[in-house]
Coordinates of C-alpha atoms in Angstrom, one line a residue:
M710 CA 0.0 0.0 0.0
L711 CA 2.8 2.4 0.9
S712 CA 4.6 1.8 -2.4
R713 CA 1.6 3.0 -4.3
L714 CA 2.1 6.5 -3.0
P715 CA 3.9 9.1 -5.2
D716 CA 7.7 9.5 -4.5
E717 CA 7.1 13.0 -3.1
V718 CA 4.7 11.7 -0.5
I719 CA 7.0 8.8 0.5
C720 CA 9.9 11.3 0.9
D721 CA 7.8 13.5 3.1
I722 CA 7.0 10.4 5.3
L723 CA 10.7 9.5 5.5
S724 CA 11.5 13.0 6.6
F725 CA 9.9 12.3 9.9
L726 CA 12.4 9.4 10.6
P727 CA 16.0 9.5 11.7
T728 CA 18.3 9.4 8.7
K729 CA 19.7 6.1 9.8
I730 CA 16.2 4.5 9.4
S731 CA 15.4 6.4 6.3
V732 CA 18.6 5.1 4.6
S733 CA 17.8 1.5 5.7
T734 CA 14.6 1.5 3.5
C735 CA 16.9 1.1 0.4
V736 CA 16.7 -2.7 0.9
L737 CA 12.9 -2.8 0.5
S738 CA 12.8 -2.8 -3.3
K739 CA 14.5 -1.4 -6.4
R740 CA 12.2 1.6 -6.4
W741 CA 13.2 2.4 -2.8
S742 CA 16.9 2.1 -3.5
F743 CA 17.5 5.9 -3.7
L744 CA 14.3 7.4 -2.4
W745 CA 16.0 8.3 0.8
A746 CA 18.5 10.4 -1.1
H747 CA 15.7 12.8 -2.0
V748 CA 14.5 13.3 1.6
P749 CA 15.1 17.0 2.5
V750 CA 15.6 16.3 6.2
W751 CA 18.9 14.9 7.5
D752 CA 18.9 13.9 11.1
F753 CA 22.2 12.4 12.5
E754 CA 22.0 11.8 16.3
A755 CA 24.4 9.3 17.9
E756 CA 22.6 7.7 20.9
F757 CA 25.7 5.8 22.0
F758 CA 29.5 6.3 21.5
E759 CA 29.7 3.2 19.3
D760 CA 26.7 4.3 17.2
E761 CA 27.6 4.3 13.5
T762 CA 25.8 7.5 13.0
Q763 CA 28.5 9.2 15.1
N764 CA 31.1 8.2 12.4
P765 CA 31.8 11.3 10.4
D766 CA 32.8 9.2 7.4
V767 CA 29.3 7.7 7.3
I768 CA 27.7 11.1 7.5
H769 CA 30.0 12.4 4.7
R770 CA 29.1 9.5 2.4
V771 CA 25.4 9.9 3.0
L772 CA 25.5 13.6 2.2
L773 CA 27.4 13.0 -1.0
W774 CA 24.4 10.9 -2.2
H775 CA 21.9 13.6 -1.4
K776 CA 19.9 14.4 -4.5
A777 CA 17.3 17.0 -3.3
K778 CA 17.8 20.5 -4.6
T779 CA 16.9 22.0 -1.2
M780 CA 17.7 20.9 2.3
H781 CA 14.9 21.6 4.8
T782 CA 16.7 20.4 8.0
L783 CA 20.1 19.3 9.0
R784 CA 20.6 18.0 12.6
L785 CA 24.0 16.9 13.9
T786 CA 23.8 15.8 17.6
R787 CA 26.5 14.2 19.6
I788 CA 28.7 14.0 16.5
D789 CA 32.5 14.2 16.9
C790 CA 34.1 15.5 13.7
N791 CA 37.0 17.7 12.6
E792 CA 36.6 21.3 11.4
Y793 CA 37.1 20.3 7.7
Q794 CA 34.3 17.8 7.8
L795 CA 32.0 20.2 9.6
D796 CA 32.8 23.0 7.1
T797 CA 32.0 20.6 4.2
W798 CA 28.6 19.7 5.7
I799 CA 27.7 23.2 6.5
T800 CA 28.7 24.4 3.0
T801 CA 26.6 21.7 1.5
A802 CA 23.6 22.7 3.6
I803 CA 24.0 26.4 2.7
R804 CA 24.2 25.6 -1.0
R805 CA 20.9 23.6 -0.6
K806 CA 19.2 26.6 1.0
I807 CA 19.0 25.1 4.5
R808 CA 16.1 26.4 6.6
N809 CA 16.6 24.5 9.9
L810 CA 20.1 23.9 11.3
Y811 CA 20.8 22.1 14.6
L812 CA 24.4 21.5 15.6
D813 CA 25.3 20.2 19.1
F814 CA 28.8 18.8 19.8
V815 CA 28.3 17.7 23.3
Y816 CA 30.6 14.6 23.0
A817 CA 33.3 16.2 20.9
E818 CA 36.8 15.6 22.3
T819 CA 37.8 19.2 21.7
T820 CA 35.5 22.3 21.4
V821 CA 34.4 22.6 17.8
K822 CA 35.0 26.0 16.2
L823 CA 32.3 27.3 13.8
H824 CA 33.6 29.3 10.8
R825 CA 32.3 32.4 9.1
P826 CA 30.1 30.9 6.3
L827 CA 27.6 29.7 8.9
F828 CA 27.0 33.2 10.1
N829 CA 26.2 34.4 6.6
C830 CA 23.5 31.9 5.6
K831 CA 20.7 33.8 3.8
T832 CA 18.0 31.1 4.2
V833 CA 18.3 29.6 7.7
V834 CA 15.2 30.3 9.8
D835 CA 15.7 28.2 12.9
M836 CA 19.2 27.5 14.3
M837 CA 20.5 25.8 17.4
L838 CA 24.2 25.8 18.2
G839 CA 25.5 23.9 21.2
N840 CA 28.9 23.1 22.8
C841 CA 31.0 25.0 20.3
K842 CA 32.9 28.2 19.8
G843 CA 33.7 30.7 17.1
F844 CA 31.4 33.6 18.2
S845 CA 33.5 36.6 17.4
S846 CA 32.8 40.3 17.9
T847 CA 34.2 41.2 14.5
G848 CA 33.5 40.1 10.9
D849 CA 30.3 40.2 8.9
I850 CA 27.1 38.7 10.2
C851 CA 24.2 38.3 7.8
L852 CA 21.3 36.0 8.8
P853 CA 18.4 37.9 7.2
S854 CA 15.9 35.0 7.5
L855 CA 16.7 33.8 11.0
K856 CA 13.7 33.9 13.4
R857 CA 14.7 31.5 16.1
L858 CA 18.2 31.2 17.7
H859 CA 19.1 28.7 20.5
L860 CA 22.7 29.0 21.9
S861 CA 23.5 26.3 24.4
R862 CA 26.8 26.2 26.3
V863 CA 28.7 28.1 23.7
E864 CA 32.0 30.0 24.2
Y865 CA 32.0 33.7 23.3
E866 CA 35.1 35.5 22.4
D867 CA 34.1 38.5 24.6
D868 CA 31.1 40.4 25.8
K869 CA 30.6 42.1 22.4
S870 CA 30.2 38.7 20.6
L871 CA 26.5 38.2 21.3
P872 CA 25.4 41.8 20.5
H873 CA 27.4 41.5 17.2
L874 CA 25.7 38.3 16.4
L875 CA 22.2 39.7 17.1
S876 CA 22.9 42.8 15.0
G877 CA 23.0 40.6 12.0
C878 CA 19.6 39.0 12.7
P879 CA 17.0 41.6 11.6
L880 CA 14.0 39.3 11.8
L881 CA 14.9 37.4 15.0
Q882 CA 11.8 36.6 17.2
E883 CA 13.0 34.0 19.7
L884 CA 16.3 33.8 21.6
I885 CA 17.2 31.0 23.9
L886 CA 20.4 31.1 25.9
D887 CA 21.7 28.1 27.9
C888 CA 24.6 29.4 30.0
E889 CA 27.0 27.1 31.8
Y890 CA 29.5 28.2 34.4
F891 CA 33.1 27.4 33.8
E892 CA 36.4 29.1 34.5
N893 CA 36.8 32.4 32.6
C894 CA 33.3 32.0 31.0
L895 CA 31.4 35.1 29.9
R896 CA 29.0 36.1 32.7
S897 CA 27.7 39.4 31.4
F898 CA 25.4 39.5 28.3
N899 CA 24.0 42.5 26.4
I900 CA 20.8 41.5 24.6
S901 CA 19.6 44.3 22.3
S902 CA 17.0 43.7 19.6
S903 CA 13.9 45.5 18.5
T904 CA 12.3 42.3 17.1
I905 CA 12.8 39.6 19.8
R906 CA 9.4 38.6 21.2
M907 CA 10.5 35.6 23.3
L908 CA 13.6 35.5 25.5
E909 CA 14.6 32.4 27.5
V910 CA 17.6 32.3 29.8
N911 CA 18.7 29.1 31.5
L912 CA 21.7 28.8 33.8
I913 CA 23.3 25.3 33.9
T914 CA 25.5 24.5 36.8
E915 CA 26.3 21.5 39.1
C916 CA 27.5 23.8 41.8
Q917 CA 25.7 24.0 45.2
Y918 CA 25.1 27.6 44.4
V919 CA 24.3 29.4 41.2
P920 CA 27.2 31.8 40.1
H921 CA 25.8 35.2 39.2
F922 CA 25.2 36.1 35.6
W923 CA 23.9 39.4 34.3
F924 CA 21.7 40.0 31.3
F925 CA 21.2 43.6 30.2
T926 CA 18.1 43.6 28.0
N927 CA 16.9 46.1 25.5
A928 CA 14.0 44.4 23.7
S929 CA 11.1 46.7 23.1
A930 CA 9.0 44.0 21.4
L931 CA 9.5 41.4 24.1
R932 CA 6.2 39.5 24.9
C933 CA 7.4 36.4 26.7
L934 CA 10.3 36.0 29.3
R935 CA 11.4 32.6 30.6
M936 CA 14.0 32.2 33.3
G937 CA 15.5 28.9 34.5
N938 CA 17.6 28.6 37.6
C939 CA 18.2 32.4 37.7
D940 CA 18.3 34.9 40.4
L941 CA 15.6 37.5 39.9
D942 CA 18.1 40.4 39.8
C943 CA 20.2 38.9 37.0
I944 CA 18.0 40.4 34.3
T945 CA 18.0 44.2 33.9
F946 CA 15.7 46.0 31.4
S947 CA 17.0 49.3 29.9
K948 CA 13.5 50.7 29.9
D949 CA 9.9 49.7 30.5
V950 CA 8.8 46.6 28.6
A951 CA 5.2 47.6 27.9
S952 CA 4.8 44.7 25.4
L953 CA 5.7 42.0 28.0
V954 CA 2.6 39.8 28.7
E955 CA 4.0 36.4 29.8
V956 CA 6.7 35.5 32.4
D957 CA 7.8 31.9 33.4
I958 CA 10.3 31.7 36.3
C959 CA 11.7 28.4 37.4
F960 CA 14.0 27.9 40.4
T961 CA 15.9 24.8 41.2
S962 CA 17.3 23.7 44.6
C963 CA 20.5 25.7 43.8
S964 CA 18.9 29.0 43.1
A965 CA 17.0 31.6 45.2
W966 CA 17.6 29.7 48.4
S967 CA 15.7 31.4 51.2
I968 CA 15.9 34.9 49.6
D969 CA 13.8 37.8 50.8
Y970 CA 13.3 39.6 47.5
S971 CA 11.7 42.6 49.1
D972 CA 15.1 43.7 50.4
D973 CA 16.7 43.8 47.0
P974 CA 16.1 47.0 45.0
N975 CA 17.1 45.2 41.7
V976 CA 14.4 42.6 42.3
V977 CA 11.8 45.3 43.2
E978 CA 12.7 47.1 40.0
F979 CA 12.3 43.7 38.1
F980 CA 8.8 43.3 39.4
D981 CA 8.0 46.9 38.5
R982 CA 8.7 46.0 34.9
L983 CA 6.1 43.2 35.1
S984 CA 3.1 45.4 35.9
K985 CA 1.3 44.7 32.7
I986 CA 1.8 41.0 32.3
K987 CA -1.2 38.7 31.7
F988 CA 0.3 35.3 32.4
L989 CA 2.7 34.3 35.3
K990 CA 4.2 30.9 36.1
I991 CA 6.5 30.2 39.0
S992 CA 8.1 26.9 39.6
S993 CA 10.4 25.8 42.4
H994 CA 11.7 22.9 44.4
N995 CA 12.5 22.6 48.1
D996 CA 12.1 26.4 48.6
L997 CA 9.7 27.6 51.3
N998 CA 10.5 31.3 51.0
I999 CA 9.8 31.8 47.2
I1000 CA 6.2 32.9 47.5
D1001 CA 6.9 34.9 50.7
G1002 CA 9.5 36.9 48.8
F1003 CA 7.3 37.4 45.8
V1004 CA 4.4 38.7 48.0
G1005 CA 6.7 41.2 49.6
S1006 CA 8.0 42.5 46.3
M1007 CA 5.1 42.8 44.0
E1008 CA 2.8 45.7 43.4
K1009 CA -0.6 45.1 41.9
L1010 CA -0.7 43.1 38.7
N1011 CA -4.0 44.4 37.4
N1012 CA -3.6 42.8 33.9
L1013 CA -2.8 39.3 35.3
T1014 CA -5.5 36.8 34.2
K1015 CA -3.6 33.5 34.6
L1016 CA -1.4 32.3 37.4
E1017 CA 0.3 29.0 37.6
L1018 CA 2.3 27.9 40.6
R1019 CA 4.4 24.7 41.2
V1020 CA 5.8 25.4 44.6
V1021 CA 6.0 24.4 48.2
V1022 CA 3.9 27.0 50.1
E1023 CA 2.0 27.7 53.2
W1024 CA -1.5 28.1 52.0
Y1025 CA -2.2 31.5 53.6
L1026 CA 0.7 32.8 51.4
L1027 CA -1.0 31.5 48.4
V1028 CA -4.1 33.5 49.3
E1029 CA -1.9 36.5 50.0
F1030 CA -0.4 36.1 46.5
L1031 CA -3.9 36.4 45.0
R1032 CA -4.3 39.9 46.5
V1033 CA -1.9 41.3 43.9
A1034 CA -4.1 40.0 41.0
D1035 CA -7.5 41.6 41.3
N1036 CA -8.6 40.5 37.8
L1037 CA -7.2 36.9 37.9
Q1038 CA -9.4 34.5 35.9
V1039 CA -7.4 31.2 35.9
L1040 CA -5.4 29.7 38.8
I1041 CA -3.4 26.5 38.5
A1042 CA -1.9 25.4 41.8
D1043 CA 0.4 22.4 41.5
V1044 CA 1.6 22.7 45.1
E1045 CA 2.6 21.1 48.3
I1046 CA 0.8 22.8 51.1
R1047 CA 2.8 23.2 54.3
N1048 CA 1.0 23.8 57.6
S1049 CA -2.5 24.9 58.5
C1050 CA -3.4 28.4 59.4
T1051 CA -6.1 30.8 60.4
E1052 CA -8.1 32.0 57.4
P1053 CA -7.3 35.6 56.3
K1054 CA -9.9 38.1 57.3
Q1055 CA -10.0 39.8 53.9
V1056 CA -10.9 37.8 50.9
P1057 CA -8.9 38.6 47.7
K1058 CA -10.8 40.7 45.2
C1059 CA -10.3 38.2 42.4
L1060 CA -12.2 35.5 44.3
L1061 CA -15.2 37.8 44.6
S1062 CA -15.3 39.1 41.1
S1063 CA -13.2 37.4 38.4
L1064 CA -11.7 34.0 39.2
K1065 CA -13.6 31.5 37.0
T1066 CA -11.3 28.4 36.8
I1067 CA -9.2 26.7 39.5
T1068 CA -7.0 23.7 39.0
I1069 CA -5.5 22.0 42.1
K1070 CA -2.9 19.3 41.7
Q1071 CA -1.6 17.8 45.0
P1072 CA 0.1 14.7 46.3
G1073 CA -2.4 13.9 49.0
F1074 CA -5.4 15.2 51.1
E1075 CA -4.1 16.3 54.4
E1076 CA -6.5 18.3 56.5
H1077 CA -4.8 21.6 55.9
E1078 CA -4.9 20.9 52.1
L1079 CA -8.6 20.3 52.4
D1080 CA -8.9 23.6 54.3
L1081 CA -7.5 25.4 51.2
V1082 CA -9.9 23.7 48.9
R1083 CA -12.8 24.6 51.3
Y1084 CA -11.7 28.2 51.5
L1085 CA -11.4 28.7 47.7
L1086 CA -14.8 27.0 47.0
R1087 CA -16.6 29.0 49.7
N1088 CA -15.2 32.4 48.8
S1089 CA -15.0 32.2 45.0
Q1090 CA -18.2 34.0 44.1
V1091 CA -18.1 33.7 40.2
L1092 CA -16.2 30.4 40.0
E1093 CA -17.4 28.2 37.1
R1094 CA -15.1 25.2 37.5
M1095 CA -12.7 23.6 40.0
E1096 CA -10.6 20.7 38.8
I1097 CA -8.8 18.5 41.4
S1098 CA -6.1 16.1 40.3
P1099 CA -4.5 13.9 43.0
R1100 CA -1.5 12.2 41.4
K1101 CA 1.1 9.7 42.5
G1102 CA 4.6 11.0 42.5
I1103 CA 3.4 14.5 41.7
S1104 CA 6.6 16.2 42.7
S1105 CA 10.2 15.7 43.8
W1106 CA 9.2 16.2 47.4
S1107 CA 6.6 13.4 47.4
S1108 CA 7.8 10.1 48.7
S1109 CA 4.6 8.3 47.7
C1110 CA 4.8 6.1 44.7
F1111 CA 1.2 5.0 44.6
L1112 CA -2.3 6.5 45.0
D1113 CA -4.5 5.3 47.9
L1114 CA -7.7 5.1 46.0
T1115 CA -9.9 4.5 49.1
A1116 CA -8.5 7.5 51.0
T1117 CA -8.7 9.6 47.8
F1118 CA -12.3 8.6 47.2
K1119 CA -13.3 9.5 50.7
A1120 CA -11.6 12.9 50.4
L1121 CA -13.3 13.7 47.1
Q1122 CA -16.7 12.8 48.7
R1123 CA -16.0 15.3 51.4
I1124 CA -15.0 18.0 48.9
A1125 CA -18.2 17.4 46.9
L1126 CA -20.1 18.5 50.0
F1127 CA -18.2 21.7 50.7
E1128 CA -20.1 25.0 50.6
R1129 CA -19.8 26.7 47.2
G1130 CA -19.9 30.5 46.9
S1131 CA -20.9 30.2 43.3
K1132 CA -24.0 28.2 42.4
A1133 CA -22.7 27.7 38.8
C1134 CA -19.5 26.0 40.0
Q1135 CA -18.8 22.5 38.7
L1136 CA -16.4 20.1 40.4
A1137 CA -14.2 17.8 38.3
F1138 CA -11.9 15.1 39.6
F1139 CA -9.1 13.5 37.6
L1140 CA -7.2 10.5 38.9
D1141 CA -3.8 9.5 37.6
C1142 CA -3.6 5.9 38.8

């Protein structure tokens, strides 16, 4: 049945497979002998050190057989090669008008250096470069079609290298920086672009603390900011970012350890820049003071309509957090609640007038966790739906590896009888057994 399809359709199907598998179809029949050579996607990823796809000679021979006039995608991951081989492959890709280029040399014996032709490719739209060097602050940069750039653990020549690279990307919309700490690494970055809409910064370290990095940002079109394992004062905006609507902040056990953000003027300024955001997500592990610090630093977020939390938190602090979001409509709380407390006297405004959907994900049904559910149901006056999802192994702090269905069912029966402030509210329970 498959062989009845036109060659173009078969090549399109083969493009979704790793090149190793695509090439192996040559044994199926005479017609299939060279169909793989017309596939516009080349994906070489060595899963193991002895994997034959890691052999640069194999890659070189396969690329020599390539018949397609254009190359849609070239992916080289965990490949160890010399600079001559790499230059040959990149030159071939550029001549075939490559659109998506992903190069990651994580297992290379020495750091691979990228040469100038790569930074003057007129057709590449999406590019990922990992574990390599060759990022200079001089020389021509011309990437007129590039819209998405991901730089992971790369070595910069100096602090002018990244601004120089960005200056040659007039259409860039997404920038992802994975920065790893090592001796003499660059720790100060200038990010200046009038077109970037999404910026993601991830700090990679095996230290017991996170070395400080600085990102000075001038991005007037920025709409989405994602921060992984960063201190909040590491990003500085040159001016108000009125376009920013979405912020995603993820802390690990190494970062933001018991920090009171309200005492740091840089953090307070950071939150001032977030005054117009609509979506906020905060994730953390093993960190009791995260939410406390946020509550102490934030002014009103009047435009915030969606809040997602994956944290350890005392539940009264969760309620206090809601006070800064008077117009919140969606709350997703994937949390471990610590300790019971006396209910706050003043109900957050969003519970009375705007919050319509609440999703609660939790590892168990302790009495203080049920107190939070009871409080939210009773005080949410316009709530339309509450979803509760008890899950096994929900988080790194959960030691449970199974779900006690009997105890869960009894807890859900209790919740179903809780007073509801909104007559229109529907309860939905989801079990991940």
